[in-house]
Coordinates of C-alpha atoms and ligand atoms in Angstrom, one line a residue:
I1 CA -3.4 -25.2 6.2
K2 CA 0.2 -25.7 5.9
F3 CA 1.7 -27.3 2.7
S4 CA 4.6 -27.6 0.4
L5 CA 4.9 -26.6 -3.1
N6 CA 7.1 -28.9 -5.2
L7 CA 8.3 -28.2 -8.7
K8 CA 10.4 -30.7 -10.6
M9 CA 12.9 -28.4 -12.5
N10 CA 14.8 -31.1 -14.3
N11 CA 16.3 -34.5 -13.5
E12 CA 18.6 -33.3 -10.9
E13 CA 16.7 -30.7 -9.3
I14 CA 13.2 -30.5 -7.2
I15 CA 12.5 -27.0 -5.6
C16 CA 10.2 -26.9 -2.5
F17 CA 8.5 -24.1 -1.0
D18 CA 6.4 -23.8 2.3
A19 CA 3.0 -22.3 1.9
F20 CA 0.4 -21.3 4.3
V21 CA -3.4 -20.3 4.4
V22 CA -5.1 -19.2 7.6
Y23 CA -8.6 -18.5 8.5
H24 CA -9.0 -16.5 11.6
N25 CA -12.5 -15.6 12.3
V26 CA -15.0 -16.0 9.4
V27 CA -18.2 -15.3 11.3
L28 CA -18.7 -12.3 8.9
G29 CA -18.2 -14.3 5.7
P30 CA -15.5 -15.8 3.6
A31 CA -11.8 -15.3 4.6
K32 CA -10.4 -12.4 2.8
G33 CA -6.8 -11.3 2.9
G34 CA -3.7 -11.0 0.7
I35 CA -1.1 -13.6 -0.5
R36 CA 2.5 -12.7 0.6
F37 CA 5.5 -13.9 -1.3
S38 CA 8.5 -13.3 0.9
P39 CA 11.6 -15.5 1.9
Y40 CA 10.8 -14.8 5.6
V41 CA 7.1 -15.7 5.6
S42 CA 6.2 -18.0 8.4
F43 CA 3.1 -19.6 9.8
G44 CA 2.9 -17.5 12.8
E45 CA 3.2 -14.4 10.6
V46 CA 0.4 -15.5 8.2
R47 CA -1.7 -16.3 11.3
T48 CA -1.1 -12.8 12.7
F49 CA -2.0 -11.1 9.4
A50 CA -5.3 -13.2 9.1
E51 CA -6.2 -11.9 12.6
I52 CA -5.7 -8.3 11.4
M53 CA -8.0 -8.9 8.5
T54 CA -10.6 -10.1 10.9
Y55 CA -10.6 -6.8 12.8
K56 CA -10.2 -4.8 9.6
N57 CA -13.0 -6.5 7.7
A58 CA -15.4 -6.0 10.7
L59 CA -14.3 -2.5 11.4
M60 CA -15.1 -1.4 7.8
G61 CA -18.4 -3.2 7.7
L62 CA -17.4 -5.8 5.0
P63 CA -19.1 -9.1 4.5
F64 CA -15.7 -11.1 4.9
G65 CA -13.8 -13.0 7.4
G66 CA -10.0 -12.7 8.5
G67 CA -7.9 -14.6 6.1
K68 CA -4.2 -14.5 4.7
S69 CA -1.8 -16.7 2.8
G70 CA 1.8 -16.8 2.2
I71 CA 4.4 -18.7 -0.1
K72 CA 7.9 -18.8 1.2
F73 CA 10.2 -17.7 -1.7
D74 CA 11.9 -14.5 -3.1
P75 CA 9.7 -13.1 -6.0
Y76 CA 12.5 -10.8 -6.9
K77 CA 14.9 -13.7 -7.3
M78 CA 12.8 -15.8 -9.4
N79 CA 12.3 -15.8 -13.2
D80 CA 8.7 -15.4 -14.6
F81 CA 8.4 -19.1 -15.8
T82 CA 9.1 -20.3 -12.2
R83 CA 7.0 -17.8 -10.5
I84 CA 4.0 -18.7 -12.6
A85 CA 4.5 -22.3 -12.0
I86 CA 4.7 -21.8 -8.2
I87 CA 1.3 -19.7 -8.4
K88 CA -0.3 -22.3 -10.5
E89 CA 0.9 -25.2 -8.0
Y90 CA -0.4 -23.0 -5.1
V91 CA -4.0 -22.7 -6.9
H92 CA -3.8 -26.5 -7.4
M93 CA -3.0 -27.4 -3.8
I94 CA -6.0 -25.1 -2.5
K95 CA -8.6 -25.3 -5.6
E96 CA -11.3 -26.3 -3.1
E97 CA -10.8 -23.2 -0.9
L98 CA -10.7 -20.9 -3.8
N99 CA -13.5 -22.5 -6.0
S100 CA -15.9 -22.6 -3.0
G101 CA -15.2 -18.9 -2.2
A102 CA -14.0 -19.8 1.2
Y103 CA -10.6 -18.0 0.7
I104 CA -10.5 -14.9 -1.6
P105 CA -6.8 -13.8 -2.2
A106 CA -5.4 -10.3 -3.4
P107 CA -2.0 -9.0 -3.5
D108 CA 0.1 -8.2 -0.5
L109 CA 3.9 -7.9 0.2
G110 CA 5.8 -9.4 -3.0
S111 CA 2.9 -10.3 -5.0
S112 CA 1.1 -8.0 -7.8
P113 CA -1.9 -7.9 -9.9
Q114 CA -0.2 -9.9 -12.5
D115 CA 0.3 -12.7 -10.0
M116 CA -3.7 -12.4 -9.4
S117 CA -4.1 -12.7 -13.0
I118 CA -2.6 -16.2 -12.7
I119 CA -4.9 -17.3 -10.0
Y120 CA -7.7 -16.2 -12.2
G121 CA -6.4 -18.1 -15.2
E122 CA -6.5 -21.2 -13.0
T123 CA -9.9 -20.9 -11.5
H124 CA -11.6 -19.2 -14.5
R125 CA -14.1 -17.2 -12.0
P126 CA -13.4 -13.7 -11.7
E127 CA -14.7 -13.7 -8.0
T128 CA -12.2 -16.1 -6.8
V129 CA -9.6 -13.4 -6.6
T130 CA -9.2 -9.6 -6.2
G131 CA -6.7 -6.8 -7.0
K132 CA -6.6 -8.2 -10.8
P133 CA -5.3 -6.2 -13.6
V134 CA -8.0 -3.9 -14.6
I135 CA -8.1 -5.3 -18.1
I136 CA -9.1 -8.6 -17.0
G137 CA -12.1 -7.7 -14.7
G138 CA -9.8 -6.0 -11.9
L139 CA -11.2 -2.7 -10.4
P140 CA -10.1 0.6 -11.6
G141 CA -8.3 2.3 -8.6
R142 CA -7.7 -1.0 -6.9
L143 CA -4.0 -0.6 -7.6
Q144 CA -3.9 2.8 -5.8
A145 CA -6.5 2.0 -3.2
T146 CA -4.6 1.0 -0.2
G147 CA -2.5 4.1 -0.6
R148 CA -5.5 6.1 -1.3
G149 CA -7.1 4.9 1.9
V150 CA -3.8 5.4 4.0
S151 CA -3.4 8.9 2.7
H152 CA -7.0 9.9 3.4
A153 CA -6.7 8.5 6.9
A154 CA -3.3 10.4 7.3
K155 CA -5.3 13.7 6.2
L156 CA -8.0 13.4 8.7
G157 CA -5.2 12.7 11.5
I158 CA -3.4 15.6 10.4
E159 CA -6.3 18.0 10.4
N160 CA -8.3 16.5 13.4
I161 CA -5.7 15.2 15.7
L162 CA -2.4 17.4 15.0
K163 CA -4.7 20.2 14.0
K164 CA -2.4 21.3 11.2
D165 CA -2.9 22.4 7.6
I166 CA -1.8 19.6 5.3
K167 CA 0.0 21.9 3.1
K168 CA 2.3 22.8 6.1
T169 CA 2.8 19.0 7.1
D170 CA 6.2 17.0 6.6
V171 CA 5.6 13.2 5.9
I172 CA 8.2 10.4 5.8
V173 CA 7.3 7.1 4.4
Q174 CA 8.9 3.7 4.8
G175 CA 8.3 1.5 1.7
F176 CA 8.1 2.6 -2.0
G177 CA 6.1 -0.3 -2.9
N178 CA 2.4 -0.6 -3.9
V179 CA 1.4 1.1 -0.4
G180 CA 4.2 3.3 0.1
R181 CA 4.4 5.1 -3.3
W182 CA 0.4 5.6 -3.6
T183 CA 0.3 7.2 -0.1
A184 CA 3.2 9.4 -0.9
Y185 CA 1.6 10.3 -4.4
F186 CA -1.9 11.3 -2.9
L187 CA -0.3 13.0 0.0
H188 CA 2.1 14.9 -2.3
Q189 CA -1.0 15.8 -4.4
M190 CA -2.9 17.3 -1.3
G191 CA 0.2 19.5 -0.5
A192 CA 2.0 17.7 1.9
R193 CA 5.9 17.8 1.8
I194 CA 7.4 14.0 1.6
T195 CA 10.8 14.6 2.9
G196 CA 12.2 11.1 3.5
L197 CA 11.6 7.7 1.7
Y198 CA 13.0 4.5 2.9
D199 CA 12.9 1.0 0.8
I200 CA 15.0 -2.2 1.1
G201 CA 17.5 -0.8 -1.1
G202 CA 18.1 2.7 0.3
I203 CA 16.9 5.6 2.3
I204 CA 16.8 9.2 0.7
Y205 CA 16.0 12.5 2.4
N206 CA 15.4 16.1 0.9
K207 CA 14.1 18.5 3.7
K208 CA 12.6 20.8 0.9
G209 CA 10.4 17.6 -0.2
L210 CA 10.9 14.8 -2.9
D211 CA 9.7 15.0 -6.2
I212 CA 7.3 12.0 -6.2
E213 CA 6.2 12.2 -9.8
K214 CA 10.1 12.1 -10.8
L215 CA 10.5 9.1 -8.2
F216 CA 7.8 7.2 -9.8
K217 CA 9.9 7.5 -13.2
Y218 CA 13.2 6.6 -11.1
A219 CA 11.8 3.5 -9.3
P220 CA 8.6 2.3 -11.5
T221 CA 8.0 -0.8 -9.8
S222 CA 8.2 -2.2 -6.2
K223 CA 11.3 -4.2 -7.2
D224 CA 13.2 -1.0 -8.2
S225 CA 15.1 1.0 -5.5
I226 CA 14.9 4.8 -4.7
K227 CA 18.6 4.5 -3.8
G228 CA 20.6 7.1 -5.5
F229 CA 17.7 9.5 -6.6
P230 CA 19.6 12.6 -7.7
E231 CA 17.6 15.4 -5.7
S232 CA 18.2 13.8 -2.4
E233 CA 21.0 12.6 0.2
S234 CA 21.4 9.2 1.5
I235 CA 20.9 8.7 5.2
S236 CA 21.0 5.9 7.7
A237 CA 17.9 4.1 9.4
E238 CA 18.7 5.6 12.4
Q239 CA 18.7 9.2 10.9
F240 CA 15.3 8.3 9.2
F241 CA 13.3 7.3 12.1
S242 CA 14.7 10.5 14.0
L243 CA 14.1 13.0 11.4
E244 CA 12.0 16.1 12.5
T245 CA 8.7 15.3 10.9
D246 CA 4.8 15.6 11.6
V247 CA 4.0 12.2 10.0
L248 CA 5.7 8.8 9.8
I249 CA 4.1 6.2 7.7
P250 CA 5.5 2.9 7.9
A251 CA 4.4 1.1 4.7
A252 CA 6.8 -1.7 3.9
V253 CA 7.2 -4.5 6.6
E254 CA 6.1 -5.6 10.2
N255 CA 8.1 -4.9 13.3
V256 CA 9.7 -1.8 12.4
I257 CA 8.6 0.4 15.2
T258 CA 9.9 -1.4 18.3
G259 CA 11.3 -1.0 22.0
D260 CA 14.6 -0.1 20.2
T261 CA 13.5 2.4 17.3
A262 CA 10.4 4.1 19.2
S263 CA 12.2 6.5 21.5
A264 CA 14.1 8.3 18.7
I265 CA 10.9 9.1 16.8
K266 CA 9.9 12.8 16.6
A267 CA 6.9 12.5 14.3
K268 CA 3.5 13.3 16.3
L269 CA 1.4 11.0 14.3
I270 CA 2.1 7.5 12.9
V271 CA -0.2 6.1 10.3
E272 CA 0.4 2.4 9.8
G273 CA 0.2 1.6 6.0
A274 CA 2.1 -1.9 6.6
N275 CA 0.4 -4.5 8.6
D276 CA 1.7 -4.9 12.2
P277 CA 4.7 -2.4 11.7
T278 CA 4.4 -1.4 15.5
T279 CA 5.2 -3.9 18.4
A280 CA 3.5 -3.6 21.8
E281 CA 6.7 -2.2 23.2
G282 CA 7.1 0.2 20.5
E283 CA 3.6 1.4 20.8
E284 CA 3.9 1.8 24.6
I285 CA 6.8 4.3 24.0
L286 CA 5.0 6.1 21.4
L287 CA 2.0 6.7 23.6
K288 CA 4.1 7.6 26.7
N289 CA 5.8 10.2 24.3
G290 CA 2.3 11.5 23.2
I291 CA 2.5 10.3 19.8
H292 CA -0.7 9.1 18.1
V293 CA -1.0 5.9 16.2
L294 CA -3.8 5.4 13.4
P295 CA -3.8 1.5 13.5
D296 CA -3.2 -0.7 10.4
F297 CA -6.8 -2.4 10.6
F298 CA -8.1 1.2 10.0
A299 CA -5.4 3.0 8.1
N300 CA -4.6 0.5 5.3
S301 CA -8.2 -1.0 4.8
G302 CA -8.7 1.1 1.4
G303 CA -7.3 -2.1 -0.4
V304 CA -9.9 -4.6 1.1
V305 CA -12.8 -1.8 0.7
A306 CA -11.9 -1.6 -3.1
S307 CA -11.4 -5.6 -3.1
Y308 CA -15.0 -5.8 -1.7
F309 CA -16.3 -3.6 -4.7
E310 CA -14.1 -5.8 -7.1
W311 CA -15.6 -9.1 -5.8
R312 CA -19.2 -7.7 -5.7
N313 CA -18.7 -6.5 -9.4
A314 CA -17.5 -9.9 -10.5
K315 CA -20.5 -11.6 -9.0
S316 CA -23.2 -9.1 -10.4
G317 CA -21.4 -7.8 -13.6
N318 CA -21.5 -4.3 -12.4
Q319 CA -18.9 -1.7 -13.3
T320 CA -17.3 0.9 -11.1
C321 CA -15.0 3.6 -12.4
E322 CA -11.7 5.0 -10.6
K323 CA -13.3 8.3 -9.4
E324 CA -16.3 6.4 -7.7
V325 CA -13.9 3.9 -6.1
F326 CA -11.8 6.7 -4.6
E327 CA -15.0 8.3 -3.3
L328 CA -16.2 5.2 -1.8
I329 CA -12.6 4.6 0.0
D330 CA -12.8 8.2 1.2
K331 CA -16.3 7.9 2.5
K332 CA -15.8 4.6 4.3
I333 CA -12.4 6.1 5.9
D334 CA -14.1 9.3 6.8
T335 CA -17.2 7.4 8.7
V336 CA -15.0 5.0 10.5
F337 CA -12.6 7.5 11.6
W338 CA -15.2 9.5 13.3
Q339 CA -16.6 6.3 15.0
G340 CA -13.1 5.7 16.3
M341 CA -12.9 9.4 17.5
E342 CA -16.1 9.0 19.4
A343 CA -15.1 5.7 21.0
R344 CA -11.7 7.3 22.0
K345 CA -13.4 10.0 23.6
R346 CA -15.8 7.8 25.5
L347 CA -13.4 5.1 26.4
K348 CA -10.7 7.5 27.1
A349 CA -8.5 5.0 25.3
S350 CA -5.7 5.0 22.6
L351 CA -6.7 5.0 19.1
R352 CA -5.8 1.4 18.4
E353 CA -8.0 0.3 21.2
S354 CA -10.9 2.3 20.2
F355 CA -10.9 1.3 16.7
F356 CA -10.3 -2.3 18.0
S357 CA -13.4 -1.8 20.4
I358 CA -15.8 -1.2 17.4
S359 CA -14.3 -4.4 15.4
L360 CA -14.9 -6.5 18.6
G361 CA -18.4 -5.2 19.1
T362 CA -19.4 -6.0 15.5
L363 CA -17.7 -9.7 15.9
I364 CA -19.5 -10.5 19.0
E365 CA -22.7 -9.2 17.8
A366 CA -22.3 -11.7 14.6
M367 CA -21.2 -14.5 16.6
K368 CA -24.3 -14.1 18.8
A369 CA -26.4 -13.8 15.7
R370 CA -25.0 -17.2 14.5
L371 CA -25.4 -18.9 18.1
W372 CA -21.5 -19.3 18.0
I373 CA -21.5 -17.8 21.5
Ligands
NAD1 P1 5.3 -4.3 -2.0 O1 6.1 -5.6 -2.1 O2 4.7 -3.8 -3.1 O3 6.4 -3.0 -1.5 C1 7.2 -3.3 -0.2 C2 8.1 -2.1 -0.1 O4 8.7 -2.4 0.9 C3 9.1 -2.0 -1.3 O5 9.4 -0.6 -1.4 C4 10.4 -2.7 -0.5 O6 11.9 -2.4 -1.0 C5 10.2 -2.3 0.9 N1 10.8 -3.4 1.8 C6 10.8 -4.6 1.8 N2 11.5 -5.1 3.0 C7 12.0 -4.0 3.7 C8 12.9 -3.8 4.7 N3 13.1 -5.0 5.3 N4 13.2 -2.5 5.2 C9 12.6 -1.4 4.4 N5 11.8 -1.6 3.2 C10 11.6 -2.7 3.0 O7 4.5 -4.3 -0.8 P2 3.0 -3.6 -0.5 O8 1.9 -4.2 -1.1 O9 3.3 -2.1 -0.6 O10 3.0 -3.9 1.0 C11 3.5 -3.2 2.1 C12 2.9 -3.3 3.3 O11 1.5 -2.9 3.3 C13 2.8 -4.9 4.2 O12 2.9 -4.9 5.4 C14 1.4 -5.3 3.4 O13 0.9 -6.5 4.3 C15 0.5 -4.0 3.7 N6 -0.6 -4.1 3.0 C16 -0.8 -4.0 1.4 C17 -1.8 -3.7 1.1 C18 -2.0 -4.0 -0.4 O14 -3.0 -3.8 -1.0 N7 -0.7 -4.2 -1.3 C19 -3.0 -3.7 1.8 C20 -3.0 -3.6 3.0 C21 -1.8 -3.8 3.7

């Protein structure tokens, strides 16, 4: 669905924003996937992300199809009043999709739990949107869920693929938004050293490890930059990607590990926190250089796993505490990690191909069950 959101600001000004909603494959259930606010979002990008959601939901055994939506505007340059008006207009335009439960949004790049509360405020039905603030029916732990899953996937990769002790592991993370900060937080708690961080405002490095708790205070939200953090030196993007490290976690935007950047990477394991951060050319170079990649549709699935519990609770009235949510995410990631490792051994394939084969198997089976094929 492609549409335009038009707001009359005053007698002289009408502002218009392109918006997109994509359903990729809904054989397993309603289309589930985040809503992206970005001045660069395009139909093609939303389509790619909806496809990733199809594989992610199938891989994690969730009763959801692949969906995604986007509004082309810069949330960081918008005042609250206008942002709220844009979101209300978005709900107005797709209210049939939301009220019927055909599409269930959640936060993604540039959008936050607060924005989900505006959607809920318009539909009045808690199951129409996930990633809401906890106080209004959101799931305790949903905020941290994606980072929780990424950090747990990284831990499994460090211990079982790199065969390293996490306490002797260096990690660098691109992105200090929702996914990046919580990934860094949990890995730091597990004893890993986070030596480099990279956000849109700056890139910082400390070879002894950055103090993540202090960074939470220094840059409390996705809008605040880590730039200038006192206990660090500022480095360039080229220096960041070529840092000596065990693990690199891209957790910001797509297409960062490319044919141009991949050959400089010295990390031995990439854990994709962001969606689609590695291009096909980038991955080819990584694999040739013996670098393992835990793919996005496995590694960053903690968010949608938690969203599933939020959606289920909204329908049933059940409640789940944060500890339980983290345990459920860890357990799902554990189970699927070992399924992927088994497929890798059997197929002698890359990790991405191995996880993909599991998703595809589930989707084909479901399409046969529904007589689609
Ligand atoms: P966010 O808006 O909270 O944070 C984005 C971070 O990326 C910020 O630190 C920002 O400074 C940085 N950034 C933005 N543009 C950049 C650029 N060009 N170069 C370097 N850094 C840049 O977003 P988020 O929710 O953390 O999402 C990050 C990624 O994770 C996206 O690819 C998103 O699709 C994916 N993801 C998010 C979730 C979720 O639950 N939020 C779930 C799965 C996947």
